[in-house]
Short mmCIF file of the N, C-alpha and C atoms (twelve columns), coordinates in Angstrom:
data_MODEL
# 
_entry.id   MODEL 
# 
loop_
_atom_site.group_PDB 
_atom_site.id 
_atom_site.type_symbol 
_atom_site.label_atom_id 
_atom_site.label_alt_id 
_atom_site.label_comp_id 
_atom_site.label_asym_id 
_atom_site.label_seq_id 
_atom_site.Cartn_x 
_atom_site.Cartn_y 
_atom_site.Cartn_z 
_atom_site.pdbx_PDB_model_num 
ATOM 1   N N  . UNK A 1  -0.635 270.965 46.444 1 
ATOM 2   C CA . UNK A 1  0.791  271.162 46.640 1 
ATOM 3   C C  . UNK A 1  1.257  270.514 47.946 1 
ATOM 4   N N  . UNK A 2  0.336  270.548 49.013 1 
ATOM 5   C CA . UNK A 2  0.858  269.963 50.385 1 
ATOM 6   C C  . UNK A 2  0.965  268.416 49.972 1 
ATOM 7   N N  . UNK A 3  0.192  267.450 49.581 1 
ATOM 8   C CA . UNK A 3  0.238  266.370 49.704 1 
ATOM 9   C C  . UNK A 3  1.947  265.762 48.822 1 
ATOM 10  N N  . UNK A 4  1.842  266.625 47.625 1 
ATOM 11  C CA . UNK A 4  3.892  266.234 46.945 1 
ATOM 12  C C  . UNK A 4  4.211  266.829 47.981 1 
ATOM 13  N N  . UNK A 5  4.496  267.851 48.507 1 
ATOM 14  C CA . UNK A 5  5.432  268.327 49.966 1 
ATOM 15  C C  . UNK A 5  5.460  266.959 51.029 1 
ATOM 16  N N  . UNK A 6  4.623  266.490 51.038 1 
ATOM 17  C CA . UNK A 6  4.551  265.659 52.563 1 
ATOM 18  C C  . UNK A 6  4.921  264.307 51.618 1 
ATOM 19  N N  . UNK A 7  4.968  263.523 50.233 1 
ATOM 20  C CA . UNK A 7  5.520  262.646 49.868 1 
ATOM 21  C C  . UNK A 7  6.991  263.220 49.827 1 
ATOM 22  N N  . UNK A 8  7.764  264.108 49.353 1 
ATOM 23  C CA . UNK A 8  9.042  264.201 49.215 1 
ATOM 24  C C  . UNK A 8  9.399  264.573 50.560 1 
ATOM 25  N N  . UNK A 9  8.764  264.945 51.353 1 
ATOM 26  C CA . UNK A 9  9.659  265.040 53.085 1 
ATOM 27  C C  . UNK A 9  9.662  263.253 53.572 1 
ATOM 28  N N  . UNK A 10 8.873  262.429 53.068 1 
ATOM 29  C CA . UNK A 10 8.940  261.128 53.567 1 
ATOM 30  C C  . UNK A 10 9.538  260.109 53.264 1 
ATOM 31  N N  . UNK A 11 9.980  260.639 52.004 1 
ATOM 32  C CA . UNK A 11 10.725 260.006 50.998 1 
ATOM 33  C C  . UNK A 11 12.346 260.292 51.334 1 
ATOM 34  N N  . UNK A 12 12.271 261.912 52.089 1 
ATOM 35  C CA . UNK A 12 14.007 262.432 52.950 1 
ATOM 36  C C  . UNK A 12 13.904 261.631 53.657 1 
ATOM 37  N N  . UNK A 13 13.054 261.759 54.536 1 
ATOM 38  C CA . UNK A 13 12.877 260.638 55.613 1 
ATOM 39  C C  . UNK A 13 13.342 259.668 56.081 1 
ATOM 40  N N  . UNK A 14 12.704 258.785 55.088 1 
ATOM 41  C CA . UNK A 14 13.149 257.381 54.796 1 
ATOM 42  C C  . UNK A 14 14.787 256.996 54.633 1 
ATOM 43  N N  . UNK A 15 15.244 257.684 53.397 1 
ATOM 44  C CA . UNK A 15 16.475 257.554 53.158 1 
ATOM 45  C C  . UNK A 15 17.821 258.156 54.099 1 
ATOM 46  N N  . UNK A 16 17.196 259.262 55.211 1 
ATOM 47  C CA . UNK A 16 18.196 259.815 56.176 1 
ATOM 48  C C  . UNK A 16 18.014 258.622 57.394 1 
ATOM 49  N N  . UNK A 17 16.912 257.807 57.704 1 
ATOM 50  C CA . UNK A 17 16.895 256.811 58.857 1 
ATOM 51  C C  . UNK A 17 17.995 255.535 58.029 1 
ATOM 52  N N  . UNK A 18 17.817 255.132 56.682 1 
ATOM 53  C CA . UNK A 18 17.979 254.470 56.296 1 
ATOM 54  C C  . UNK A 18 19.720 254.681 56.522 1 
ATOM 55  N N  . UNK A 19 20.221 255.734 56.251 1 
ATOM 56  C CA . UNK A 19 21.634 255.520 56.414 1 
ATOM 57  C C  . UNK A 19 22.200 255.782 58.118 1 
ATOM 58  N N  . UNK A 20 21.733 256.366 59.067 1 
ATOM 59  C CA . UNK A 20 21.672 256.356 60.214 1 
ATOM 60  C C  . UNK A 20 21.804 254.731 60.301 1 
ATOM 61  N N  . UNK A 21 20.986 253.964 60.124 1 
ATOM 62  C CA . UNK A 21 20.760 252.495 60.489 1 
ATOM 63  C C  . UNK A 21 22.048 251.803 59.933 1 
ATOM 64  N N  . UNK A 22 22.190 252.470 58.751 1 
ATOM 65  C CA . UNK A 22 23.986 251.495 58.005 1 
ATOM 66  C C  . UNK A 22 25.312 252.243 59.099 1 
ATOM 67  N N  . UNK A 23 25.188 252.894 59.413 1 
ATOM 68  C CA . UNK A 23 26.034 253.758 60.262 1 
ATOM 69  C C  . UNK A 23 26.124 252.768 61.797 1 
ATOM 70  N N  . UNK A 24 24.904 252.705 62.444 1 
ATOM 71  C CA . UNK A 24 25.205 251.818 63.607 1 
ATOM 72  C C  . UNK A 24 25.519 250.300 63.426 1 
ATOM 73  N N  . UNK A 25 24.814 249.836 62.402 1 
ATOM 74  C CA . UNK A 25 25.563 248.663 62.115 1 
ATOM 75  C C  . UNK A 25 27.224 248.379 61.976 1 
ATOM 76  N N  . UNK A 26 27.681 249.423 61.121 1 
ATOM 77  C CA . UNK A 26 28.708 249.307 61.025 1 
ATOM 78  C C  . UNK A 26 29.393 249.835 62.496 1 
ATOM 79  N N  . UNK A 27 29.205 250.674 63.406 1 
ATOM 80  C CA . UNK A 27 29.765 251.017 64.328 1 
ATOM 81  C C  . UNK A 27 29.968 249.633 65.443 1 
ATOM 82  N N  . UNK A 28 28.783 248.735 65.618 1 
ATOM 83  C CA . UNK A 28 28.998 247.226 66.042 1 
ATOM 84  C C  . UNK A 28 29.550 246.613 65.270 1 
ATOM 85  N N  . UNK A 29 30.133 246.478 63.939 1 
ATOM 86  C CA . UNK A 29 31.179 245.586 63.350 1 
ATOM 87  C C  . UNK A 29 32.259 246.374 63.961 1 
ATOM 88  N N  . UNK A 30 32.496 247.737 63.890 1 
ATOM 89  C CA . UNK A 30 34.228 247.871 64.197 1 
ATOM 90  C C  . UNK A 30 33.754 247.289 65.880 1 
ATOM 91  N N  . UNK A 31 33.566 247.118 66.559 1 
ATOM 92  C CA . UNK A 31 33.112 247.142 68.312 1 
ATOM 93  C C  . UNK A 31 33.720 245.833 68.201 1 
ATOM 94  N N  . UNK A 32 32.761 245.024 67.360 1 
ATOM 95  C CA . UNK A 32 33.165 243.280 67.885 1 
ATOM 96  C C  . UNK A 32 34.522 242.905 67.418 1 
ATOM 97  N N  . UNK A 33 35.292 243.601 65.946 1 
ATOM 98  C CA . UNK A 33 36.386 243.219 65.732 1 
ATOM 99  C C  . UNK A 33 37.671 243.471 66.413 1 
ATOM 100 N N  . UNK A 34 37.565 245.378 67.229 1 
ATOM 101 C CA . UNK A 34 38.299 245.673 67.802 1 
ATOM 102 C C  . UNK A 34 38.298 244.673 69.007 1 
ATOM 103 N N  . UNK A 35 37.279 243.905 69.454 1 
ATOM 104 C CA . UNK A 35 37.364 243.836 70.892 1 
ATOM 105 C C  . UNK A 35 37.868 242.374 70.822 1 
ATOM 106 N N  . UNK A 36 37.746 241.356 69.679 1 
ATOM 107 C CA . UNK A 36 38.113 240.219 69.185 1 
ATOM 108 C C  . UNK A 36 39.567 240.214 69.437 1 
ATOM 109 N N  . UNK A 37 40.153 241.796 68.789 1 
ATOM 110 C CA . UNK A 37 41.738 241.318 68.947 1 
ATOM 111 C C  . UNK A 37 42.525 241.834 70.295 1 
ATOM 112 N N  . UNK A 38 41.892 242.468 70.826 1 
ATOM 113 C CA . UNK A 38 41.894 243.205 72.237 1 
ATOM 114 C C  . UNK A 38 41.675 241.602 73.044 1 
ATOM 115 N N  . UNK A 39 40.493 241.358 73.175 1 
ATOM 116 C CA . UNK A 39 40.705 239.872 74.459 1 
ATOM 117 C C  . UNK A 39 40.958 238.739 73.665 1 
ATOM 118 N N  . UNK A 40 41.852 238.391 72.762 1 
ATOM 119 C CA . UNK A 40 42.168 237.606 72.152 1 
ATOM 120 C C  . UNK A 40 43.407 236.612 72.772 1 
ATOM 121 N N  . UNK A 41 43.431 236.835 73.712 1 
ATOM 122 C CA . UNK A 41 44.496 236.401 74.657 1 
ATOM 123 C C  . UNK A 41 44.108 236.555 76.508 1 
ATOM 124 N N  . UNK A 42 42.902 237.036 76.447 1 
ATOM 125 C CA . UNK A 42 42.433 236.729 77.845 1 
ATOM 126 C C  . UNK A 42 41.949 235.778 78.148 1 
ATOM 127 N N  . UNK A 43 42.017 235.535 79.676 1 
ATOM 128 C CA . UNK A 43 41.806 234.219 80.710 1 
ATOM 129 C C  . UNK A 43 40.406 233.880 79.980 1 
ATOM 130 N N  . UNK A 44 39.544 234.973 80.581 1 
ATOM 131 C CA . UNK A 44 38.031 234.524 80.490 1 
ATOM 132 C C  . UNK A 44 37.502 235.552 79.855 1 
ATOM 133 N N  . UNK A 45 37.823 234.894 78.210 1 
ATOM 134 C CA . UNK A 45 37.421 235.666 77.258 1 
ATOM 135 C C  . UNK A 45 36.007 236.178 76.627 1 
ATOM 136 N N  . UNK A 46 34.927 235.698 77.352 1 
ATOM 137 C CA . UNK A 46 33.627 236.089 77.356 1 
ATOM 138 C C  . UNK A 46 33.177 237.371 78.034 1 
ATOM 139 N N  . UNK A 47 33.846 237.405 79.072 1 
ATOM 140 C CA . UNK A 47 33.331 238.936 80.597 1 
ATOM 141 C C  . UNK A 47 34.664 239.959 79.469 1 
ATOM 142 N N  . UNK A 48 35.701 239.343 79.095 1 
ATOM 143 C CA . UNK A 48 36.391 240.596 78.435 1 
ATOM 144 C C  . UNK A 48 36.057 240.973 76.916 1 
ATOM 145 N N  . UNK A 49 34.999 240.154 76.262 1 
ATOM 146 C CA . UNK A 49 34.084 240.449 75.153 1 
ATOM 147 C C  . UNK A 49 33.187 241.554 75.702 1 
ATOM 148 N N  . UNK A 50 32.228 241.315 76.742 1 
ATOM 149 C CA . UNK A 50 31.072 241.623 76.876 1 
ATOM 150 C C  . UNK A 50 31.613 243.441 77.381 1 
ATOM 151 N N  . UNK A 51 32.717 243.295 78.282 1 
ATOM 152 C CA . UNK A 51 33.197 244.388 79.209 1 
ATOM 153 C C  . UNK A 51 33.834 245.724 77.481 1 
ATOM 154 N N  . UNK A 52 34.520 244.697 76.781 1 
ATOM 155 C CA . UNK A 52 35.187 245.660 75.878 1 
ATOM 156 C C  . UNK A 52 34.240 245.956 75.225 1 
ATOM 157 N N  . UNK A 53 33.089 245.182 74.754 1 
ATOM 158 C CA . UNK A 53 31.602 245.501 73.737 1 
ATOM 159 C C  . UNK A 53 31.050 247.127 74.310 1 
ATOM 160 N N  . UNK A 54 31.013 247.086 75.620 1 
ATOM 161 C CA . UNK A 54 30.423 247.906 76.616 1 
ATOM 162 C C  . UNK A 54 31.324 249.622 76.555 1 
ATOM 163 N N  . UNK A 55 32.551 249.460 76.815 1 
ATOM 164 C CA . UNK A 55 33.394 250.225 76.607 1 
ATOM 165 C C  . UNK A 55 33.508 250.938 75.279 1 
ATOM 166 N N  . UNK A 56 33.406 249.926 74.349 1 
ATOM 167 C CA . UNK A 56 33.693 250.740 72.852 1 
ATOM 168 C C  . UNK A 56 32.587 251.286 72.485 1 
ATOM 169 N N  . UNK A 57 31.348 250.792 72.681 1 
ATOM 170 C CA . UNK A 57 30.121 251.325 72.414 1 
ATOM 171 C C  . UNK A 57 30.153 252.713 72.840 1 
ATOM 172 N N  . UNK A 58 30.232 252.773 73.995 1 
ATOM 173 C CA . UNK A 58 30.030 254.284 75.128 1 
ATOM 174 C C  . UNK A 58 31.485 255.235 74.562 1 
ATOM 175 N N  . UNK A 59 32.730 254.852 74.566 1 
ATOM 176 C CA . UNK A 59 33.662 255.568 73.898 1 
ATOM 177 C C  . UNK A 59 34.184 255.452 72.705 1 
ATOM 178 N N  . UNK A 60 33.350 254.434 71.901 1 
ATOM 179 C CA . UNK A 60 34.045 254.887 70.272 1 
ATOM 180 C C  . UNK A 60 35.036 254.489 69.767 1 
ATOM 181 N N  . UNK A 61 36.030 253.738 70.643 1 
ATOM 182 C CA . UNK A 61 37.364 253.767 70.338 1 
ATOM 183 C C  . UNK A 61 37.912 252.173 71.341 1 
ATOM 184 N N  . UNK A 62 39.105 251.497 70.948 1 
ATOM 185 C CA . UNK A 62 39.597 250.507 71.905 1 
ATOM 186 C C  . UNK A 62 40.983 250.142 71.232 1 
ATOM 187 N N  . UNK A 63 41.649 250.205 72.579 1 
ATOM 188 C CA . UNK A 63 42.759 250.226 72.479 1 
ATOM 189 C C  . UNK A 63 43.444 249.363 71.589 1 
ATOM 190 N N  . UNK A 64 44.497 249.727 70.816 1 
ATOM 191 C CA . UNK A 64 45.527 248.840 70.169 1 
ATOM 192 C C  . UNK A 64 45.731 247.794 70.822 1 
ATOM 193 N N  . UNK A 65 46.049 246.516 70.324 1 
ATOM 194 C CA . UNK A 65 47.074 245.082 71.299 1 
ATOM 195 C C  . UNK A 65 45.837 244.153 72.144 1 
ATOM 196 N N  . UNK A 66 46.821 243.395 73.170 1 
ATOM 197 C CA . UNK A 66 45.675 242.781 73.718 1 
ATOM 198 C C  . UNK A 66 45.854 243.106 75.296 1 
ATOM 199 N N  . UNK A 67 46.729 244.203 75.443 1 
ATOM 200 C CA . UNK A 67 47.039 244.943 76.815 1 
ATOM 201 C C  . UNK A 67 47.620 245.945 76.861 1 
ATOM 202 N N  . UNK A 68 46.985 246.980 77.822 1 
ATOM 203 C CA . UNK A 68 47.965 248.158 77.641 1 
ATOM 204 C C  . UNK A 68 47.531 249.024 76.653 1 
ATOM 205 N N  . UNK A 69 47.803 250.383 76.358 1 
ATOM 206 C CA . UNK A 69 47.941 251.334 75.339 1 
ATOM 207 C C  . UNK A 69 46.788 251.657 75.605 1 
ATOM 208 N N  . UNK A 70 46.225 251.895 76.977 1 
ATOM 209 C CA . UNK A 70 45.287 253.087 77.052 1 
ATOM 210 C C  . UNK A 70 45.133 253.964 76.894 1 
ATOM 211 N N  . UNK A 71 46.362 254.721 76.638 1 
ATOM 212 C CA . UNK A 71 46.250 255.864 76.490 1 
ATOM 213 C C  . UNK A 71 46.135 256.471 74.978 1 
ATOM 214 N N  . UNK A 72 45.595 255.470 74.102 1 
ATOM 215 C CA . UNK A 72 45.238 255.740 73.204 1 
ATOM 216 C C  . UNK A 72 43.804 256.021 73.055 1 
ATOM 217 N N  . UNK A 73 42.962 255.590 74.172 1 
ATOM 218 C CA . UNK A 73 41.761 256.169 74.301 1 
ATOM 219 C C  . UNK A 73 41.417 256.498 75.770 1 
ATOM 220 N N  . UNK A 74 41.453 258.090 75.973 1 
ATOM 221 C CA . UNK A 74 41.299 257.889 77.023 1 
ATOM 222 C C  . UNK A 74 40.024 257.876 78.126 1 
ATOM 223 N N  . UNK A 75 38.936 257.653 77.103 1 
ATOM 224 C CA . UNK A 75 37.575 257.145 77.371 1 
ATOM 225 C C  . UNK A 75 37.337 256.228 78.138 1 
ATOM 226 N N  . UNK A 76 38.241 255.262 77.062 1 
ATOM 227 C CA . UNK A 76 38.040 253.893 77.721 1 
ATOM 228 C C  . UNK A 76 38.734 253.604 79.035 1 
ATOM 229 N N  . UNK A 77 40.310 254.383 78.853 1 
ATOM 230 C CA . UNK A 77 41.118 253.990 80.044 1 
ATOM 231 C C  . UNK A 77 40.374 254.789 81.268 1 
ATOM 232 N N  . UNK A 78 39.527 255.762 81.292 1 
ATOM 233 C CA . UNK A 78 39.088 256.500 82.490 1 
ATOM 234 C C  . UNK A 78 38.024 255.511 83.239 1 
ATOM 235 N N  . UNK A 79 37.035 254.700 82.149 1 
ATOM 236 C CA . UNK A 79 35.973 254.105 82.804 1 
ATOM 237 C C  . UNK A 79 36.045 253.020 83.908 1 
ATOM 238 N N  . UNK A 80 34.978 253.733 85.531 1 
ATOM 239 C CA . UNK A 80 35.853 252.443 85.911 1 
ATOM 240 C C  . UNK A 80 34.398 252.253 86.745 1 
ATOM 241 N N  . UNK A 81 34.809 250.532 87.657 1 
ATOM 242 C CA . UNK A 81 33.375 249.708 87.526 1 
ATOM 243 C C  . UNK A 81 32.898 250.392 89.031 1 
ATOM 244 N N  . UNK A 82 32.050 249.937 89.733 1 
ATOM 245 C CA . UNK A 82 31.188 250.867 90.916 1 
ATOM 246 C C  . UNK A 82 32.450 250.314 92.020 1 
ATOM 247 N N  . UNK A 83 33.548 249.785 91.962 1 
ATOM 248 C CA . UNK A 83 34.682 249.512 93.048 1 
ATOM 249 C C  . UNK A 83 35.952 250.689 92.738 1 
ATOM 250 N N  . UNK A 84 35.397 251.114 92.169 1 
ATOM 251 C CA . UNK A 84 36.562 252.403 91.830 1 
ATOM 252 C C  . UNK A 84 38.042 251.609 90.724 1 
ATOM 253 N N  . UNK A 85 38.013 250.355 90.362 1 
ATOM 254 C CA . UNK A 85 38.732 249.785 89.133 1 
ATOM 255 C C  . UNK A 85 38.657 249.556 87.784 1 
ATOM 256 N N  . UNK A 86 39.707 249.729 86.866 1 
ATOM 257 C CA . UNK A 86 38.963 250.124 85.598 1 
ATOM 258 C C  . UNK A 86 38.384 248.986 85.057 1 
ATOM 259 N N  . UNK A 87 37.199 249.592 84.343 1 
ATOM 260 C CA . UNK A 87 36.034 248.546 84.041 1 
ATOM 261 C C  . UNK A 87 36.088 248.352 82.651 1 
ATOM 262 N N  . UNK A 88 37.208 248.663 81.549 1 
ATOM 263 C CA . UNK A 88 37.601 248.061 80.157 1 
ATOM 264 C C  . UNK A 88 38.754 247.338 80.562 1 
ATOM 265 N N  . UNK A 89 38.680 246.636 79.350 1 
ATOM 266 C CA . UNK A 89 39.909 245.405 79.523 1 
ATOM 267 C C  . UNK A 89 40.972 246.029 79.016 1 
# 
């Protein structure tokens, strides 16, 4: 009886990592698209990729537009870099 017990717990297993894993994937597709239309209009649109990648990851969320409307997350609008300025775009 233990050995079917320990195939059907591995078999939960499997299929609970398996959707965990579709879950973070998809959490980096919304990250890169939100942040696409967010610095889509910045100077130096690479440091405001990498900075908004950083931000949405850690809070989940990024702001509407391509400026402004922080206060739609206020995760992001709180985070700020080791100079005491905010460190999302």
């Amino acid at each position: 009886m233990k050995p079917g017990f320990a195939a059907i717990f591995l078999v939960c297993l499997v299929l609970i990592s398996s959707s965990l894993f579709e879950v973070t994937m998809a959490g980096s597709g919304f990250c890169d698209s939100k942040c696409q239309v967010r610095c889509s209009k910045a100077g130096n649109k690479e440091r405001c990729l990498k900075y908004c990648g950083i931000c949405c990851e850690k809070c989940k969320c990024v702001p509407s537009g391509t400026y402004g409307n922080k206060n739609e997350c206020p995760c992001y609008r709180d985070m700020k870099n080791t100079k005491g300025k905010p460190k999302c775009p």
